[in-house]
Phi, psi and omega in degrees: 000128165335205157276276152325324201280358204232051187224115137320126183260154163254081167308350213169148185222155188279166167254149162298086207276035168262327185072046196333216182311329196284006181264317178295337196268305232254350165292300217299318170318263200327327166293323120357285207293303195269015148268331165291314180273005178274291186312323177283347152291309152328296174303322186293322181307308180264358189204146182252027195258141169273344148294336194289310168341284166299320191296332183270348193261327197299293190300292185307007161272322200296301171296328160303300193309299168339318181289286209285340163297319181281348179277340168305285189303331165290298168315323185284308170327296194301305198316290188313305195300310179304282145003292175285304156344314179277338185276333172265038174229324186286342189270319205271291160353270182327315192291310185279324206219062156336300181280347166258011151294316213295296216273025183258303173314299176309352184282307193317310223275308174332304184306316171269026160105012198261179178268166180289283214293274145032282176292332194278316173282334178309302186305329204272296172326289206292331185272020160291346189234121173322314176277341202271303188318318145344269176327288159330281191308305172324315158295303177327293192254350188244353221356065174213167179251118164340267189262046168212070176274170162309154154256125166292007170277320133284011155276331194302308193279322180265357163256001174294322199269278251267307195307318206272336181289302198299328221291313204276345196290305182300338157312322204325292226281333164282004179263339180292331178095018175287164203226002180241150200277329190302304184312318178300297209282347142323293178299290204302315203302309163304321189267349202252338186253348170273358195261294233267325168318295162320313171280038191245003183290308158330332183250166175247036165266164170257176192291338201273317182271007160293319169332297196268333185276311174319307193268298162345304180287283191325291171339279187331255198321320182299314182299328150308261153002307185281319202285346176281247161028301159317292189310331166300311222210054158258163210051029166276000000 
């Protein structure tokens, strides 16, 4: 037999359905986008001053970005800390009571269709190597991996990054110096529908209606949002 003839061919290939990165920046974004263009309509809705505008656009990126990198930066922090706490008790496990990690794995493997003799040698190789029986249990009963945990430091710095992109596209045009909400809300509606697009890469939708369902949900909210804002404070 070849090389080849002793190869499984691979007919169909997967999506990532975790949406590695591009799925937390193109939330984040999008969130960004549609807290920001809410709020700056919200304002526009009640005053006609364009500072008062920018000034409300300015904080609502700085506190949002701000919020979602430390809410970020805990959570991943709390995940990990746990995560490990548990990966070292699964360590401590292995070191003391080897053979009943050994016939847990195999139980393991049994539960998924393997024969007991079959599965009793799988477990018995793998728990030949510390790190890799390690690894393996970690997957299992923890569903995480030993050495590819999060940093919460890179979540901090990228919903921090992902948020402010999105944050700033409705600001742009009053930073440009146009003084009307129609220009902002151009703009937003084009990223809210390309955003939404994008994420169909991620989906089993197709793009014009990930598109249009992202730009439907913005629209709303800003439209609330001015119209609550007229009511307060119109004529201000």
């Amino acid at each position: 037999m070849s090389e080849g003839e002793g190869r499984a061919e691979i007919h169909h290939a997967h999506r990532d359905v975790n949406g590695g990165w591009l799925r937390p920046s193109v939330f984040g974004a999008m969130d960004g986008l549609v807290s920001n263009f809410a709020l700056i309509a919200g304002v526009a809705g009640g005053t006609a001053s364009t500072k008062v505008v920018v000034l409300a656009g300015m904080a609502g990126l700085a506190a949002g970005a701000f919020s979602m990198a430390g809410g970020e930066y805990v959570s991943v922090a709390s995940q990990r800390e746990l995560a490990i706490a548990e990966i070292d008790v699964e360590r401590r496990e292995l070191e003391r009571h080897p053979e009943a990690e050994q016939r847990e794995l195999a139980q393991l493997y049994e539960s998924r269709g393997v024969q007991p003799d079959l599965a009793a040698e799988v477990a018995r190789q793998i728990s030949l190597n510390p790190a890799k029986a390690l690894e393996v249990h970690a997957r299992a009963e923890l569903g995480v991996t030993p050495g590819d945990l999060p940093s919460p430091k890179v979540a901090a710095v990228s919903s921090f990054l992902s948020f402010s992109v999105g944050a700033v596209l409705p600001l742009l045009p009053y930073l440009l110096g146009v003084t009307s909400l129609v220009s902002s809300a151009v703009l937003s509606c084009l990223a809210l529908f390309g955003a939404g697009a994008l994420v169909s890469r991620v989906t089993a939708r197709s793009w014009w209606y990930s598109g249009l369902r992202q730009l439907v949900v913005g629209v709303v909210a800003a439209g609330l949002t001015f119209g609550l804002g007229h009511l307060l404070g119109g004529g201000v």
